[in-house]
Coordinates of C-alpha atoms in Angstrom, one line a residue:
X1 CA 4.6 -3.1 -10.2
X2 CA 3.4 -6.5 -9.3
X3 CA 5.0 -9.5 -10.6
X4 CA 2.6 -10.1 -13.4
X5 CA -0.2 -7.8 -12.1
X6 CA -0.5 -4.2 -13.1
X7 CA -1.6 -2.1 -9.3
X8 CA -4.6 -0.3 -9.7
X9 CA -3.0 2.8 -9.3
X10 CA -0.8 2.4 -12.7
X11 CA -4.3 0.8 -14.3
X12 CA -5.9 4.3 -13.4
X13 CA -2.8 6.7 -15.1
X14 CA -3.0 4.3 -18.2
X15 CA -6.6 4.1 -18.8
X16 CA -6.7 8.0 -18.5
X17 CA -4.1 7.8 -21.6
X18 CA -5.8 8.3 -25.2
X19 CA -3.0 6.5 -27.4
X20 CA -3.8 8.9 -30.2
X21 CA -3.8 11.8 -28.5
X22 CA -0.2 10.9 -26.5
X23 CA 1.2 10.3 -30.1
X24 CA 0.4 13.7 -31.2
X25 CA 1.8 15.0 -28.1
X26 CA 5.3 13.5 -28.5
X27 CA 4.9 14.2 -32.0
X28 CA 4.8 17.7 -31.0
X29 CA 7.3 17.6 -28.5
X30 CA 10.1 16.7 -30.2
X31 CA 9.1 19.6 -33.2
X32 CA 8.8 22.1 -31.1
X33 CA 11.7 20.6 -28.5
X34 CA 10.3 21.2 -25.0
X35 CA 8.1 18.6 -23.7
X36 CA 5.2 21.3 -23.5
X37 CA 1.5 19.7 -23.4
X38 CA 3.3 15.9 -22.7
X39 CA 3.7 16.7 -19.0
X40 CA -0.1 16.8 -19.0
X41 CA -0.5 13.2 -19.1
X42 CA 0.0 10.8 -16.1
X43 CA 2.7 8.4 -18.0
X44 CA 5.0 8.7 -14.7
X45 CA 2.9 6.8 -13.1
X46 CA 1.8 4.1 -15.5
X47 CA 4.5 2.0 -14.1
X48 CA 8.6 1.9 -14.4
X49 CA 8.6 0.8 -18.1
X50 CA 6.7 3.7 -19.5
X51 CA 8.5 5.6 -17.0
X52 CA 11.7 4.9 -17.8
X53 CA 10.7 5.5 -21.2
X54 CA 9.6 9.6 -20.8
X55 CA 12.8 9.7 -18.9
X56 CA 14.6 8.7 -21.9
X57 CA 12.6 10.7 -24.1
X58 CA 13.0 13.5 -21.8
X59 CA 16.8 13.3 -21.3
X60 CA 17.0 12.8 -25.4
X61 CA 14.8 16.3 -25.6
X62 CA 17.2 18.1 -23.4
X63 CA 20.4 16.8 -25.5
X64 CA 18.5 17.7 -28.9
X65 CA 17.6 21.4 -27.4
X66 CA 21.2 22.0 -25.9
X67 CA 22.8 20.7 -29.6
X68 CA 23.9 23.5 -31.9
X69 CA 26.0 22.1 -34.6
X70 CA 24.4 21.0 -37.5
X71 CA 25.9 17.5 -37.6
X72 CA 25.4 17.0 -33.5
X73 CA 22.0 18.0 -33.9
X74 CA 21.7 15.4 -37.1
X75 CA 22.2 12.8 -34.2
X76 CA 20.6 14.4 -31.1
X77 CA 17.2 14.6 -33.4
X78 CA 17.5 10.4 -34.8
X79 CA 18.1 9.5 -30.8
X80 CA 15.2 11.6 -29.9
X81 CA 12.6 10.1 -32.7
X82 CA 13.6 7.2 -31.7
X83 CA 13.2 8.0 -28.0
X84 CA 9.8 9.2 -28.9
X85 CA 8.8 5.6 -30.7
X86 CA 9.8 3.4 -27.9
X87 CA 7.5 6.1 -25.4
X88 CA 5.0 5.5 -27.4
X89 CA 5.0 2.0 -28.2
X90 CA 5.5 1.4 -24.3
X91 CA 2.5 3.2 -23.3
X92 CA 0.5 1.0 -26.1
X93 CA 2.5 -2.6 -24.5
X94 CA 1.0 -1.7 -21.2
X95 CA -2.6 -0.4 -22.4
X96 CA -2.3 -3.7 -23.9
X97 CA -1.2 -5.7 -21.2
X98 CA -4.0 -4.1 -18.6
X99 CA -6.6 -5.0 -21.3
X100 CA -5.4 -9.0 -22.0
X101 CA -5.5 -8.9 -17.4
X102 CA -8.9 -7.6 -17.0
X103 CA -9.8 -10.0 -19.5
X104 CA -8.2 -12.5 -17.9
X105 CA -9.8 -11.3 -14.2
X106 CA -13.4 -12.5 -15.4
X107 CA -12.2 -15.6 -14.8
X108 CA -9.4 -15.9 -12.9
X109 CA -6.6 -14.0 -10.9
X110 CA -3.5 -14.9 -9.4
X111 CA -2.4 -13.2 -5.9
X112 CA 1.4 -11.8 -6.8
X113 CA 2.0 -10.0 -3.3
X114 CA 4.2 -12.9 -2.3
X115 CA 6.6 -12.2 0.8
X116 CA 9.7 -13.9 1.2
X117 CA 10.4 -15.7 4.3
X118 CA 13.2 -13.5 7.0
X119 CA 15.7 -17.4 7.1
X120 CA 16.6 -19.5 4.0
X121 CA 16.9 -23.3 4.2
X122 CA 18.3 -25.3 1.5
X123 CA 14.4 -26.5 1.2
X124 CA 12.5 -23.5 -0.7
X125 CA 8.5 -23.4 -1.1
X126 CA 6.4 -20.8 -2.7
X127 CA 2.6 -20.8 -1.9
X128 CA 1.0 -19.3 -5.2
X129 CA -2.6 -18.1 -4.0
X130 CA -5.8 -17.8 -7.2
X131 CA -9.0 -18.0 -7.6
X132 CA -10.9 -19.1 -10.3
X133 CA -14.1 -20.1 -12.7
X134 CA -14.7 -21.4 -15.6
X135 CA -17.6 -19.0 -16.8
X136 CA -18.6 -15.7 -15.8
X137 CA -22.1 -16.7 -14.3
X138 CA -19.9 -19.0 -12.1
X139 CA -19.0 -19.1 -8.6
X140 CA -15.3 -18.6 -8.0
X141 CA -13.4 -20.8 -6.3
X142 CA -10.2 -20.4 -4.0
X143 CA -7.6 -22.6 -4.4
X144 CA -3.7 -22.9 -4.2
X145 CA -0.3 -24.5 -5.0
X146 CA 2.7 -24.7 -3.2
X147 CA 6.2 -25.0 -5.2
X148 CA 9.1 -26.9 -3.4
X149 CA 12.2 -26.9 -4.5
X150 CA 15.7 -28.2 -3.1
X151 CA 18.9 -26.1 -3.9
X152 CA 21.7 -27.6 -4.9
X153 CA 24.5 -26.2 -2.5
X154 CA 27.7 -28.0 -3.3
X155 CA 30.2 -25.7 -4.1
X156 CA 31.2 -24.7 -7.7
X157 CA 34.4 -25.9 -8.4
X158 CA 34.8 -24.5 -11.9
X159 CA 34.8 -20.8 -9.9
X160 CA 38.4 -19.3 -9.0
X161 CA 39.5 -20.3 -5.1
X162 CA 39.3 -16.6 -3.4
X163 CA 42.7 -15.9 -1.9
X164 CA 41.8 -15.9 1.7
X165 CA 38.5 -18.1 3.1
X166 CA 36.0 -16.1 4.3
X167 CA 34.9 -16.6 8.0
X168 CA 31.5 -18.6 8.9
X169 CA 29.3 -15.3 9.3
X170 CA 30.3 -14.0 5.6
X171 CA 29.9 -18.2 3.9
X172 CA 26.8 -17.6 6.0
X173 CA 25.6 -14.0 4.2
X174 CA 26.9 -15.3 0.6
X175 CA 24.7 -18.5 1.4
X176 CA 21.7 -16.6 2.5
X177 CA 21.9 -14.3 -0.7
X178 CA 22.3 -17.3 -3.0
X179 CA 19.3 -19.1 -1.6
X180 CA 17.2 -15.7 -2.0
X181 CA 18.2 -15.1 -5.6
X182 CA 16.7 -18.7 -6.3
X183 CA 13.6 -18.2 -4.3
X184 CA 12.8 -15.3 -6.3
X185 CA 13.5 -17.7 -9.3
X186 CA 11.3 -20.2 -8.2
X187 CA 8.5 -17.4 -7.3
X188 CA 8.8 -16.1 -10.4
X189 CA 8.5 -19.1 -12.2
X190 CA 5.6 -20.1 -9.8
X191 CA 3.6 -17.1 -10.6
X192 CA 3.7 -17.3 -14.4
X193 CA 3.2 -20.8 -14.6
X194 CA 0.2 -21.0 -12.8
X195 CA -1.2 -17.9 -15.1
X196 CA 0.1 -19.5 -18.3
X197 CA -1.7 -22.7 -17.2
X198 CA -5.3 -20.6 -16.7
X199 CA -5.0 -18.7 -19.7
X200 CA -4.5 -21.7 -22.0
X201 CA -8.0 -22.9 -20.5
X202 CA -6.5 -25.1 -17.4
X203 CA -8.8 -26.4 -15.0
X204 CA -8.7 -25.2 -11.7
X205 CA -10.0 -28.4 -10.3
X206 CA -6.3 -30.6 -11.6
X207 CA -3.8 -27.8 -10.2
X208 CA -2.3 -30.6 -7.1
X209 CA -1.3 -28.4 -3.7
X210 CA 2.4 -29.0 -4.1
X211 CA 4.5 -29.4 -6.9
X212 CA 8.2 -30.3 -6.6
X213 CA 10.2 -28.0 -8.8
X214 CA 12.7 -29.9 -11.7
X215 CA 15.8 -29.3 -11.7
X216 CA 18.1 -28.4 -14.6
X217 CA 20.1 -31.4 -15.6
X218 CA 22.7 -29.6 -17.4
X219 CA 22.7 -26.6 -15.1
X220 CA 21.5 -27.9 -11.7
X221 CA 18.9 -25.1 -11.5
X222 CA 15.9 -24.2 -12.2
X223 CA 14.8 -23.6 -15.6
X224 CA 11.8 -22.0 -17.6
X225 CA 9.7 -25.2 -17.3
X226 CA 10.7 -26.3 -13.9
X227 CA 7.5 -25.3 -12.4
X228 CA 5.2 -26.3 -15.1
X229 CA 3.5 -28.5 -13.0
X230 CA 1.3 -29.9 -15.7
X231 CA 3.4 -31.1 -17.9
X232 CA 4.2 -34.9 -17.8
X233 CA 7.7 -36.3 -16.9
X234 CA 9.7 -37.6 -19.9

């Protein structure tokens, strides 16, 4: 799945889902304890939420079948309704989801296939890519923003001292993997701010073509608002 788009290839499996009729189906499953007409539907492929979910439900199923005492089987059959509720109310989420982003893509739509660069430097950037209207009958326009940020790299002195010092190639791999779990933070945070600032009505025109990233004062990190770009300083 896309950062905060849903591919059109999980958009396909859930719109060929009926939400009543996948109810009745798990409802159904779990009396009759095989998964029977359920494996008809596509909801493997409607992304690794609802996925994970019919495994769940699945493994749950199997545990309930194989159960023969009456107490064990007491159990086996709470875990498996239960299975079957968060199934089905992960296929609605996602129905949901697709319908509030094709709403959404009538007027806007953010480009989340963001590769990260093969080298980290201490200076991180994120180039967030969208395009964007204000009505339907408009024109769209392309536009985009690019995040800086600068990682704080002194060491952490409140972590233990490891026993032996690693050697310049393995500071060099813990470096590299430090400065990539941030990235991802920052193009995370990128992402959803720039699709939290369109769907509360943002104009297009006032998004600036770099943003320097806040730091957490407490933490020294980033932080949920650190790439709200259009908020104003305190």
């Amino acid at each position: 799945m896309g950062e905060i788009n849903i591919p059109r290839d999980q958009q396909d499996a859930l719109a060929a889902i009926d939400t009543i009729e996948a109810d009745r189906l798990i409802d159904q499953a779990i009396r009759e304890e095989r998964l029977g007409d359920l494996h008809r539907l596509p909801l493997a492929n409607c992304g690794p939420y609802v996925a994970r979910k019919l495994h769940y439900f699945e493994r749950a199923l199997t545990k309930h079948r194989e159960a023969k005492a009456p107490r064990k089987r007491a159990e086996t059959e709470h875990t498996l309704r239960r299975a079957g509720s968060d199934l089905s109310f992960a296929v609605e989420a996602m129905k949901r989801r697709m319908d509030t982003e094709q709403k959404d893509g009538q007027l806007f739509y953010i480009d989340d296939q963001i590769v990260p660069p093969y080298h980290f430097d201490r200076r991180l950037s994120v180039r967030v890519s969208y395009r964007w209207r204000r009505t339907v009958d408009d024109e769209w326009t392309l536009g985009s923003i690019t995040f800086v940020y600068d990682e704080d790299l002194r060491p952490d002195y409140t972590a233990p001292v490891p026993k032996r010092k690693p050697n310049a190639a393995k500071q060099e791999q813990d470096r590299q993997t430090e400065l990539y779990e941030t990235w991802q933070h920052l193009m995370r945070g990128a992402l959803y701010s720039v699709r939290d600032y369109f769907r509360e009505g943002g104009d297009g025109d006032k998004i600036p073509q770099t943003f320097e990233a806040t730091m957490d004062a407490h933490t020294r990190g980033l932080n949920n608002y650190s790439t709200q770009f259009w908020r104003q300083p305190a």
